[in-house]
């Protein structure tokens, strides 16, 4: 499991765990989603409000 941090445009930060973190795969998955609301790990966010996502640890 990898721990990632999701930072929103309003500077709120959330940490969540994902099976494995691949930046390109996650970015493509989010942008290809037809829904505006996406689930990343155990959080659900509006994909248009995401500022950045980065790996904290594995």
Coordinates of C-alpha atoms in Angstrom, one line a residue:
X1 CA 0.0 0.0 0.0
X2 CA 1.1 3.5 -0.8
X3 CA 0.1 6.6 1.1
X4 CA -0.7 9.6 -1.0
X5 CA -1.7 13.2 -0.3
X6 CA -4.4 14.9 -2.3
X7 CA -4.2 18.7 -2.1
X8 CA -7.3 20.7 -3.3
X9 CA -7.3 24.2 -4.7
X10 CA -8.5 25.6 -1.4
X11 CA -5.3 24.2 0.2
X12 CA -7.2 21.5 2.1
X13 CA -5.1 18.3 2.3
X14 CA -6.2 14.7 2.7
X15 CA -4.1 11.6 3.1
X16 CA -5.3 8.2 1.8
X17 CA -4.0 4.8 1.0
X18 CA -4.0 3.3 -2.5
X19 CA -3.0 -0.2 -3.6
X20 CA -0.1 1.3 -5.7
X21 CA 0.6 4.8 -6.8
X22 CA 1.4 5.4 -10.5
X23 CA 1.1 9.2 -11.3
X24 CA 0.4 8.8 -15.0
X25 CA -2.2 6.0 -14.5
X26 CA -4.0 8.0 -11.7
X27 CA -4.0 11.2 -13.7
X28 CA -5.4 9.4 -16.8
X29 CA -8.0 7.6 -14.7
X30 CA -9.2 10.9 -13.2
X31 CA -9.3 12.8 -16.5
X32 CA -11.0 9.9 -18.3
X33 CA -13.8 9.7 -15.7
X34 CA -17.1 10.8 -17.1
X35 CA -18.2 11.8 -13.6
X36 CA -17.0 15.0 -12.0
X37 CA -16.9 13.2 -8.6
X38 CA -14.0 10.7 -8.3
X39 CA -12.9 8.4 -5.6
X40 CA -9.2 8.3 -4.7
X41 CA -8.4 5.7 -2.0
X42 CA -11.1 6.3 0.6
X43 CA -11.9 9.9 -0.2
X44 CA -14.3 11.3 -2.8
X45 CA -13.6 14.7 -4.4
X46 CA -14.6 16.9 -7.3
X47 CA -11.9 16.3 -9.9
X48 CA -11.9 19.9 -10.9
X49 CA -10.8 21.0 -7.4
X50 CA -7.7 18.8 -7.3
X51 CA -4.5 20.9 -7.2
X52 CA -2.0 18.1 -6.9
X53 CA -1.5 14.5 -5.7
X54 CA 1.8 13.2 -4.5
X55 CA 3.2 10.1 -2.8
X56 CA 3.9 10.3 0.9
X57 CA 5.2 6.8 1.6
X58 CA 4.9 3.1 0.6

